[in-house]
mmCIF file of C-alpha atoms in Angstrom:
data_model
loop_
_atom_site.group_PDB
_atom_site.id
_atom_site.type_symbol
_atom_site.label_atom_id
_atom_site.label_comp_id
_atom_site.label_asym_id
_atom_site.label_seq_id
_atom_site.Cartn_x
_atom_site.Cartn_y
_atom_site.Cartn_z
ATOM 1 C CA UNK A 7 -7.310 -30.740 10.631
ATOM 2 C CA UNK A 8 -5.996 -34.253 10.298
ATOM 3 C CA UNK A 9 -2.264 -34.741 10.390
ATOM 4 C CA UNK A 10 -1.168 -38.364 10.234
ATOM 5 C CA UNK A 11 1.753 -38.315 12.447
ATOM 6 C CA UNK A 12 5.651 -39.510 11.444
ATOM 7 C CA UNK A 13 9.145 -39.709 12.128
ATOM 8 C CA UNK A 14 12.397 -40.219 9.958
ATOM 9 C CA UNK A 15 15.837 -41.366 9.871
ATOM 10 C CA UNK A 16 17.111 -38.115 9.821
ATOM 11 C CA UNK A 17 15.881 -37.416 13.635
ATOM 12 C CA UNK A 18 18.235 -40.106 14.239
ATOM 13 C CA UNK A 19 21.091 -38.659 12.635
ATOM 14 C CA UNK A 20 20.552 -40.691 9.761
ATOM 15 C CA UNK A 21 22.087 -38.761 6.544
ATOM 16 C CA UNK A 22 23.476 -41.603 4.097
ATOM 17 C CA UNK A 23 22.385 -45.357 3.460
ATOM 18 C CA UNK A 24 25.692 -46.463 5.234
ATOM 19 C CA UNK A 25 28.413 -44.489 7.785
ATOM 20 C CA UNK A 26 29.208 -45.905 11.067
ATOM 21 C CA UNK A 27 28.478 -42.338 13.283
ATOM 22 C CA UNK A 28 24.902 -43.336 12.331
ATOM 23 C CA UNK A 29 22.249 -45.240 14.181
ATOM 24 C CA UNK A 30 22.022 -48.985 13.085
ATOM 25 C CA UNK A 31 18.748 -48.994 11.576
ATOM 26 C CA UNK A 32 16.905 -51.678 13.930
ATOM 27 C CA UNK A 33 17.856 -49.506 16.780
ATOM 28 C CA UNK A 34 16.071 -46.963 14.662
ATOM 29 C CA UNK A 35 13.097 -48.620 13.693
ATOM 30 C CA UNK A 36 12.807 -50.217 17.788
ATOM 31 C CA UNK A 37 13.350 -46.858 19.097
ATOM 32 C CA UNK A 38 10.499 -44.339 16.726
ATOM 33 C CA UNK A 39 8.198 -47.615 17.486
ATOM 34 C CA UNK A 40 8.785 -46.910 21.294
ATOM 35 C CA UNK A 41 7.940 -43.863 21.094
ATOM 36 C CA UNK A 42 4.774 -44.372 19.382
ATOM 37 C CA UNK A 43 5.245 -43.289 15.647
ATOM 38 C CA UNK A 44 3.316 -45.562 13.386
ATOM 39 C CA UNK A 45 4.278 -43.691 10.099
ATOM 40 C CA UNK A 46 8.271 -43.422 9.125
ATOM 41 C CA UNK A 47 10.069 -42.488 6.053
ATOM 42 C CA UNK A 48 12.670 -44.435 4.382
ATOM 43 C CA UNK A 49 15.340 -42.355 4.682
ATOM 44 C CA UNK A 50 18.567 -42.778 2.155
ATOM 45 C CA UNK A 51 18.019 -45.406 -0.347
ATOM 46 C CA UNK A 52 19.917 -48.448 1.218
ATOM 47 C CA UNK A 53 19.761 -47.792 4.769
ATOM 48 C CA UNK A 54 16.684 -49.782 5.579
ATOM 49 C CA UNK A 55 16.758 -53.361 4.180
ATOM 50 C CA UNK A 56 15.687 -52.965 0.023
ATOM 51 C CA UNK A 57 13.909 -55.997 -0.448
ATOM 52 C CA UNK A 58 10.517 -55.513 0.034
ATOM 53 C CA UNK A 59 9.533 -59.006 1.643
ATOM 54 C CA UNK A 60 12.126 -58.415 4.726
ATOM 55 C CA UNK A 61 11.454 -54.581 5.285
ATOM 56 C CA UNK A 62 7.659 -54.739 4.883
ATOM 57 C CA UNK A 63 8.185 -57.834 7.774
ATOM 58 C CA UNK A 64 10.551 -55.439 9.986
ATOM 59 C CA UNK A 65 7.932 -52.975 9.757
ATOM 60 C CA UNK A 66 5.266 -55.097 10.547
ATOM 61 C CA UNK A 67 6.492 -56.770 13.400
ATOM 62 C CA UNK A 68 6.872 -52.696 15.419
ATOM 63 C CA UNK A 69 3.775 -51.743 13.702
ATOM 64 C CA UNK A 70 5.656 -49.504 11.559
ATOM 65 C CA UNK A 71 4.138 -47.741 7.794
ATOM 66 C CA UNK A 72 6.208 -45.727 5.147
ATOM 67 C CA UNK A 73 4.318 -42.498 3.958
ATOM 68 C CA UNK A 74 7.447 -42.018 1.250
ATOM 69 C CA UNK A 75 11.081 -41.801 0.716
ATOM 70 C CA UNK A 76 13.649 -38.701 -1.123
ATOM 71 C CA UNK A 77 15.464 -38.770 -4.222
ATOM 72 C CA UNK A 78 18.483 -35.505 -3.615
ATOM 73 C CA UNK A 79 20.744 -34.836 -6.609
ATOM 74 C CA UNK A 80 21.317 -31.685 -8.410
ATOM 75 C CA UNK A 81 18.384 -31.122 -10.773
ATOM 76 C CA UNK A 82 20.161 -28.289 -12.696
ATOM 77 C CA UNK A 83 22.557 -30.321 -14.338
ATOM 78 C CA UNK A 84 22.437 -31.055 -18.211
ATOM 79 C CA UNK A 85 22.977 -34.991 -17.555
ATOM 80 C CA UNK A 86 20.695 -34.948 -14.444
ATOM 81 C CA UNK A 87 18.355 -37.429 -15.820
ATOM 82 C CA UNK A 88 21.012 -39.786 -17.738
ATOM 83 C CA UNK A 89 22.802 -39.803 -14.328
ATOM 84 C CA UNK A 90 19.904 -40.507 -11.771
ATOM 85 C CA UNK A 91 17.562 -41.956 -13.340
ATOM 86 C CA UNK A 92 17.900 -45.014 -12.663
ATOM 87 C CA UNK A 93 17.892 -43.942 -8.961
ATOM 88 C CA UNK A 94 14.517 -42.639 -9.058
ATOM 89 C CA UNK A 95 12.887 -45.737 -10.562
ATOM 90 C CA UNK A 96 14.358 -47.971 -7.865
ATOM 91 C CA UNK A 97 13.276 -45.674 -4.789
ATOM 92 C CA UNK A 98 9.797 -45.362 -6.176
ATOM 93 C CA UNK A 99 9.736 -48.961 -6.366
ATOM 94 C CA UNK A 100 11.246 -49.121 -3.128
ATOM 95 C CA UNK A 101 8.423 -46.753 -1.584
ATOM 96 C CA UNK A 102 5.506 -48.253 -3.981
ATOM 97 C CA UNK A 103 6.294 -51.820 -3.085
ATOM 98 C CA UNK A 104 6.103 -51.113 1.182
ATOM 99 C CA UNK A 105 2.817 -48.992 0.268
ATOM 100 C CA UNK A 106 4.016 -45.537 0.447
ATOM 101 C CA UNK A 107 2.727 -42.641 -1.173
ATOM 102 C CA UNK A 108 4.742 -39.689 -1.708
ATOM 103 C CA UNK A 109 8.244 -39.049 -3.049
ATOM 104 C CA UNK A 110 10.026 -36.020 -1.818
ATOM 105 C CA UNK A 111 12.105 -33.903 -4.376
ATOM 106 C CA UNK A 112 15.506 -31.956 -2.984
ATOM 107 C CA UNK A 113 17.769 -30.571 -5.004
ATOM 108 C CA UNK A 114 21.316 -31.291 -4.527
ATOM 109 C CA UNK A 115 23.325 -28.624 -2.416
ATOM 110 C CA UNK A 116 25.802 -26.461 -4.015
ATOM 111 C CA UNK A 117 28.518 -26.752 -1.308
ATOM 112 C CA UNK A 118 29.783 -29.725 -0.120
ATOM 113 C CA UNK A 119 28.165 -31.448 3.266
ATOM 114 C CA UNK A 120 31.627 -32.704 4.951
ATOM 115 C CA UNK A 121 34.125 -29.719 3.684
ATOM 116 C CA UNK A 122 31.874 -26.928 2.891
ATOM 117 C CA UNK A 123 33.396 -26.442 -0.489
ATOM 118 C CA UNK A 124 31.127 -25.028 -3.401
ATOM 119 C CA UNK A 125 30.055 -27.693 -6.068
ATOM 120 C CA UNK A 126 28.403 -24.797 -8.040
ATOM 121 C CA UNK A 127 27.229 -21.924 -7.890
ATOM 122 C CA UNK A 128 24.782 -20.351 -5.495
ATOM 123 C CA UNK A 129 22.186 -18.798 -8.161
ATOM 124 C CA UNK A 130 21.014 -20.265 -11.249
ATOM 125 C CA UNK A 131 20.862 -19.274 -14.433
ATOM 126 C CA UNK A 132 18.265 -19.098 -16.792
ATOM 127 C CA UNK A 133 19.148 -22.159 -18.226
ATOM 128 C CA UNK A 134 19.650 -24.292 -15.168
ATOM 129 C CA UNK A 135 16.786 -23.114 -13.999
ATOM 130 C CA UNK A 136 15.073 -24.283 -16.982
ATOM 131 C CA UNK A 137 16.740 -27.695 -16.440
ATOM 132 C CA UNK A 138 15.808 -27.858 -12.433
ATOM 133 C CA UNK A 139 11.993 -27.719 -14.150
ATOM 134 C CA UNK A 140 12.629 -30.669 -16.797
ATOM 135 C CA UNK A 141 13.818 -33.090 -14.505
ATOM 136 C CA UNK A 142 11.324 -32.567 -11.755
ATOM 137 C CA UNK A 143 8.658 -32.958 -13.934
ATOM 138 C CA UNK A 144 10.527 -36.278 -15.482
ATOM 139 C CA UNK A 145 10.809 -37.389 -11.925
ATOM 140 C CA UNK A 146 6.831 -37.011 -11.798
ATOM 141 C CA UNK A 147 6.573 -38.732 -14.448
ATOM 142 C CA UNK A 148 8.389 -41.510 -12.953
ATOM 143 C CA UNK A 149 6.155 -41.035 -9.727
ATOM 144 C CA UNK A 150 2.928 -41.682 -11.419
ATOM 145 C CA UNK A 151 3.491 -44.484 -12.833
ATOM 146 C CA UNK A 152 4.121 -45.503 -9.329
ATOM 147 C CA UNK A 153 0.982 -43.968 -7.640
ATOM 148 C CA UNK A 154 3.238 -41.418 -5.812
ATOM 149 C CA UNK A 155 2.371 -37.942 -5.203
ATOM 150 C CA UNK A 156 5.718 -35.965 -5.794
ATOM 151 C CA UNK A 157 6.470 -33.337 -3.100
ATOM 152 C CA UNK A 158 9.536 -30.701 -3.964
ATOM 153 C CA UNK A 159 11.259 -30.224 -0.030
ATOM 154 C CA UNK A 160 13.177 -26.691 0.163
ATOM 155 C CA UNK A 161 16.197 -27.040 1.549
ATOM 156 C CA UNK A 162 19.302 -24.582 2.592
ATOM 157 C CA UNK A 163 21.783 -24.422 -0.021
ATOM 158 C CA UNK A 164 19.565 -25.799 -2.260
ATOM 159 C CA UNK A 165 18.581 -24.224 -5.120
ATOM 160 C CA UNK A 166 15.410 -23.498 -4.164
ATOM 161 C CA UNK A 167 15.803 -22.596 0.020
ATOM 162 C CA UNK A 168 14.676 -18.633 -0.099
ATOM 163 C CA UNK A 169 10.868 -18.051 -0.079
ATOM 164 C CA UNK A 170 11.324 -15.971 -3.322
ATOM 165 C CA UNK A 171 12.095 -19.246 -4.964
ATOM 166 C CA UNK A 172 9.913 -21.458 -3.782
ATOM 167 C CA UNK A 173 7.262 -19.186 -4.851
ATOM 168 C CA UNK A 174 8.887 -18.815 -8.409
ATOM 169 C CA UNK A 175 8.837 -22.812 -8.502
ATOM 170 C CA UNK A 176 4.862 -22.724 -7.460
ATOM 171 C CA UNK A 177 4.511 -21.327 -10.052
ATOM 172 C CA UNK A 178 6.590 -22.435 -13.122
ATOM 173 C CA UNK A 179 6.824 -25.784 -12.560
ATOM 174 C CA UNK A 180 4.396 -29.192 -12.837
ATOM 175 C CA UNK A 181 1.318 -28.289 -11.567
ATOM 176 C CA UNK A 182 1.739 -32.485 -10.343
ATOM 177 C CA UNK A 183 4.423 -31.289 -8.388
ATOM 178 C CA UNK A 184 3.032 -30.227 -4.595
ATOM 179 C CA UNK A 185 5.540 -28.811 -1.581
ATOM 180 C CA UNK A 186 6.581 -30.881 1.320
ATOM 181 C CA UNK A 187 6.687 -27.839 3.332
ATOM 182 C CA UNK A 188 9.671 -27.853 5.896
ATOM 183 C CA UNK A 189 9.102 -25.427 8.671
ATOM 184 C CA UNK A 190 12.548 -25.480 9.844
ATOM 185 C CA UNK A 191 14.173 -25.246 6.636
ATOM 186 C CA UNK A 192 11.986 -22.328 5.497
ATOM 187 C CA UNK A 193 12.331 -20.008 8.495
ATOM 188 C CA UNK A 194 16.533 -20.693 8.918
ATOM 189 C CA UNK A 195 16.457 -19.501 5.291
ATOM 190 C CA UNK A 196 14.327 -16.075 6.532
ATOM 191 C CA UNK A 197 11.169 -16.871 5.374
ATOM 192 C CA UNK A 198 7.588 -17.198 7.131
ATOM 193 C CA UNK A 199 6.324 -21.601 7.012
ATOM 194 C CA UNK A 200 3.430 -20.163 8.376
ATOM 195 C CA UNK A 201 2.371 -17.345 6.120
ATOM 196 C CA UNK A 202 3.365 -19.386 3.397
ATOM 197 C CA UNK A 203 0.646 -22.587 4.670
ATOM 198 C CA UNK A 204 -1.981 -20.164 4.389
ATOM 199 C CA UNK A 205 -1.130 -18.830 0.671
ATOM 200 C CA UNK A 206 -0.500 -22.283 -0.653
ATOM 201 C CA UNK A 207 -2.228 -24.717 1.454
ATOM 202 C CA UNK A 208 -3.603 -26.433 -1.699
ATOM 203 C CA UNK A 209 0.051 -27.600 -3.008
ATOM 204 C CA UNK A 210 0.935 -28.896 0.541
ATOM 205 C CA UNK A 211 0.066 -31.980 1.629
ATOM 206 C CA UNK A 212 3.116 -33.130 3.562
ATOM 207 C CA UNK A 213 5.266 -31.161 6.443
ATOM 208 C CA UNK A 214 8.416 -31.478 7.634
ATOM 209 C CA UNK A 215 8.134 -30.690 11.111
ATOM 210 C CA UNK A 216 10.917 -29.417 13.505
ATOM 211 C CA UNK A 217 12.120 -25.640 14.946
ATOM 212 C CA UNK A 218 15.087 -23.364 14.586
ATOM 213 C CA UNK A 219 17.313 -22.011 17.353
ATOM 214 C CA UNK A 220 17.064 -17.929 15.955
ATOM 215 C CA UNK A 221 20.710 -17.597 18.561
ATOM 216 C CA UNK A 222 22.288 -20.245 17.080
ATOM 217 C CA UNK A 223 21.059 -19.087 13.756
ATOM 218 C CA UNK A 224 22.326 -15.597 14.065
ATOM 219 C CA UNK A 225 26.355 -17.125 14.992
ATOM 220 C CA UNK A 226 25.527 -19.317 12.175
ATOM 221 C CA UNK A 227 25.177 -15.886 9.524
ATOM 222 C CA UNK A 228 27.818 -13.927 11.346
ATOM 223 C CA UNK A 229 30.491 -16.895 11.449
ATOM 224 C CA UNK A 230 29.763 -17.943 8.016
ATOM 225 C CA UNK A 231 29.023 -21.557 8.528
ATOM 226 C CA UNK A 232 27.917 -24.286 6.188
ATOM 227 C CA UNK A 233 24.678 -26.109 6.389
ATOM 228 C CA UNK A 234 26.823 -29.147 7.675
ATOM 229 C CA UNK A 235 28.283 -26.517 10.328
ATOM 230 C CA UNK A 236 24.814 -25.426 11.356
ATOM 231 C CA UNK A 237 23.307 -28.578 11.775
ATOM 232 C CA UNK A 238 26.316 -29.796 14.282
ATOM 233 C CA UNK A 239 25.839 -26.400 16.162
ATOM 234 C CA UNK A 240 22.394 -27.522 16.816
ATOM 235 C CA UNK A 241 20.568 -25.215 14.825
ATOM 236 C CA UNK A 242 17.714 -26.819 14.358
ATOM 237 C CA UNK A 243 15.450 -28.060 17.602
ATOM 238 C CA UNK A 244 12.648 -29.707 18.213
ATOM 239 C CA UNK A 245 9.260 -28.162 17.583
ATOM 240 C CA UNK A 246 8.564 -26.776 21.088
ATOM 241 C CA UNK A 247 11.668 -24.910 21.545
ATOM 242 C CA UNK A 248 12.643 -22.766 18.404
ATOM 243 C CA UNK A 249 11.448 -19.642 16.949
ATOM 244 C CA UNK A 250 8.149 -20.977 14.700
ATOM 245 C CA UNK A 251 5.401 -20.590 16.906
ATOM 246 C CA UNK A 252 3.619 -24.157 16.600
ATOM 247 C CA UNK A 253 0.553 -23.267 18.580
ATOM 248 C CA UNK A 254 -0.384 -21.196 15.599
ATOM 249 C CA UNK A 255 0.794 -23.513 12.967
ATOM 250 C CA UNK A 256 -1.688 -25.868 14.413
ATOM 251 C CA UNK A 257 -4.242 -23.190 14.183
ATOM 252 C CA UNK A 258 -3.441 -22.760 10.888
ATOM 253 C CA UNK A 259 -3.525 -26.083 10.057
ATOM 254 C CA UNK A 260 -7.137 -26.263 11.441
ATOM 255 C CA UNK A 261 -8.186 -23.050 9.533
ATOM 256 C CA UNK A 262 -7.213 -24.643 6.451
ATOM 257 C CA UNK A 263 -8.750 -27.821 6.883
ATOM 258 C CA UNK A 264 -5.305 -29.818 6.267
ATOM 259 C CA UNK A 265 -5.266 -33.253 5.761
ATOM 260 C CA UNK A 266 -2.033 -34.674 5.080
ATOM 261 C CA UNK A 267 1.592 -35.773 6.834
ATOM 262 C CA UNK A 268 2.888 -34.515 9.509
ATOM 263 C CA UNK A 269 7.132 -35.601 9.425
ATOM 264 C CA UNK A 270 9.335 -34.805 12.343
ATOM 265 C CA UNK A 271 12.647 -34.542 10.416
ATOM 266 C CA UNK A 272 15.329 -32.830 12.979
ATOM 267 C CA UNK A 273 18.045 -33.005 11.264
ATOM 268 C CA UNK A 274 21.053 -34.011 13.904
ATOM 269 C CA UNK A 275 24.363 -35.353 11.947
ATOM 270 C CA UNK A 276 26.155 -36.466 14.084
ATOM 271 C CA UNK A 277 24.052 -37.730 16.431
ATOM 272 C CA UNK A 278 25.534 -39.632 20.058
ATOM 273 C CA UNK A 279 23.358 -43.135 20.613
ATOM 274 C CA UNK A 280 21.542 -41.846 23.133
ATOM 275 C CA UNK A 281 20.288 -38.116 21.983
ATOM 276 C CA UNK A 282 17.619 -39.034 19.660
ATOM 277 C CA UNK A 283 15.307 -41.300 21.794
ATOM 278 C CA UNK A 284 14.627 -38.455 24.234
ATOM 279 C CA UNK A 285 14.187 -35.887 21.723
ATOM 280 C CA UNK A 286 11.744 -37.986 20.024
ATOM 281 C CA UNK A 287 9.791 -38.742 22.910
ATOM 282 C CA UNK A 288 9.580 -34.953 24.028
ATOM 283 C CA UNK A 289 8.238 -34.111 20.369
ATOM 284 C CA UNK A 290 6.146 -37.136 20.106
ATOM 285 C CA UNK A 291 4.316 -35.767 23.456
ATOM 286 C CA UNK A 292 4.123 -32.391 22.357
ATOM 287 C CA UNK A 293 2.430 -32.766 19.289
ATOM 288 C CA UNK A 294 0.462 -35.002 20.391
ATOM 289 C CA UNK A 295 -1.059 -32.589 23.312
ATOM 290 C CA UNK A 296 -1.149 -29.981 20.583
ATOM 291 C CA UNK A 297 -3.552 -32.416 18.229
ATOM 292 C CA UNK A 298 -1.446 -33.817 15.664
ATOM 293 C CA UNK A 299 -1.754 -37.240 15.016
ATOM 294 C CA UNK A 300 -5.315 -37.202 16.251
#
């Protein structure tokens, strides 16, 4: 196997291009340099610096790379495109012009991230479902004319977050479109990342990488708590200490002869100054002695 070995924002608790609970983001890009990351995301459009000449310099000077960046709205909508458009062209400039290569897909959450309160429903219809299909494949569109490689991310309370539809979206939509395969995201929402690497290993060339606390998890379902909720409960860990078995996802990995990115993305909103570095450092080391990033 060869998995080329990141970090993002989000392990710094790094949700939205500006809020003040976040980490500046030269502490951010100092700190995953420390550590020994050479490959980061972008994160939000406008959190790192947007003009190319003085990020690509930041970058350079830590010895820092961008494998890609996100686009997140809700892909169901009628006016989707009309409204966001313009959004995806400038973060797959953004991502082409620092010489990234893949732009990852998530559809905007039904509920709310600071109140919890439902933007729409749960379950699509036929027709937004329809609609989720159009506009990813217009946002591929978008993405080859910037030599990106689109990646569709999973993600809880999501429209797609339940194995059952992630499959369904393998295989109705753009065969362009591949699966940045979160392994936290997929088992918190039941399924099996593993199981799932072997059946579709040909669509995924680029991991998110962290764990899920299966305690935490279970007060999450019996309290009824939001994503937002979860997340601040610490419900997602770092790769050593959840329920995903990563010894066997690298064996995986090797079986299927995977070459692509390897993201640690813990989400941690809010994050204190001081949690991430240590975090970061534990998982860097751990993956490392378990062969990523060799």
């Amino acid at each position: 196997m060869k998995v080329t070995l990141g970090s993002a924002p989000d392990s710094w608790g790094v949700w939205f291009a500006a809020d003040p609970k976040q980490t500046p983001w030269q502490r951010f890009l100092d700190e995953v340099s420390a550590v020994g990351y050479r490959w980061i995301e972008l994160g939000p459009f406008g959190y790192l610096p947007t003009d190319h000449a003085v990020l690509s310099k930041e970058l350079e000077r830590r010895q820092l790379r961008i494998s890609g960046s996100l686009v997140m709205f809700p892909f169901e909508q009628s006016d989707a495109w009309q409204k966001w458009a313009a959004e995806v062209e400038r973060t797959c400039a953004a991502v082409e012009g620092v010489g990234g290569k893949y732009l990852v897909l998530i559809d905007g959450l039904y509920s709310d991230l600071a109140t919890g309160r439902a933007l729409a429903p749960a379950d699509l219809d036929g027709a937004g479902w329809t609609q989720l299909l159009n506009t990813t494949a217009r946002i591929a569109d978008v993405a080859e004319k910037h030599r990106l490689t689109p990646v569709l991310h999973p993600h809880a309370e999501s429209h797609i977050e339940y194995e059952s539809q992630v499959e369904r979206f393998l295989l109705e939509a753009d065969p362009r479109i591949g699966l940045c395969l979160d392994i936290g995201h997929h088992a918190y929402r039941g399924g099996d990342p593993i199981a799932l690497l072997r059946r579709h290993h040909a669509r995924i060339p680029y991991l998110h990488l962290k764990n899920v606390d299966r305690e935490v998890q279970k007060l999450v379902e019996e309290e009824h708590k939001t994503f937002a909720e979860a997340v601040a409960m610490d419900v997602f860990v770092e790769p050593s200490r959840g329920a995903v078995d990563f010894t066997l996802l690298r064996d995986v990995l090797e079986e299927v002869e995977y070459d692509g990115f390897g993201i640690v993305e813990q989400d941690m909103y809010p994050a204190a100054p001081d949690k991430p570095l240590p975090i970061a450092t534990r998982t860097y080391r751990y993956l490392r002695d378990l062969g990523f990033g060799q």
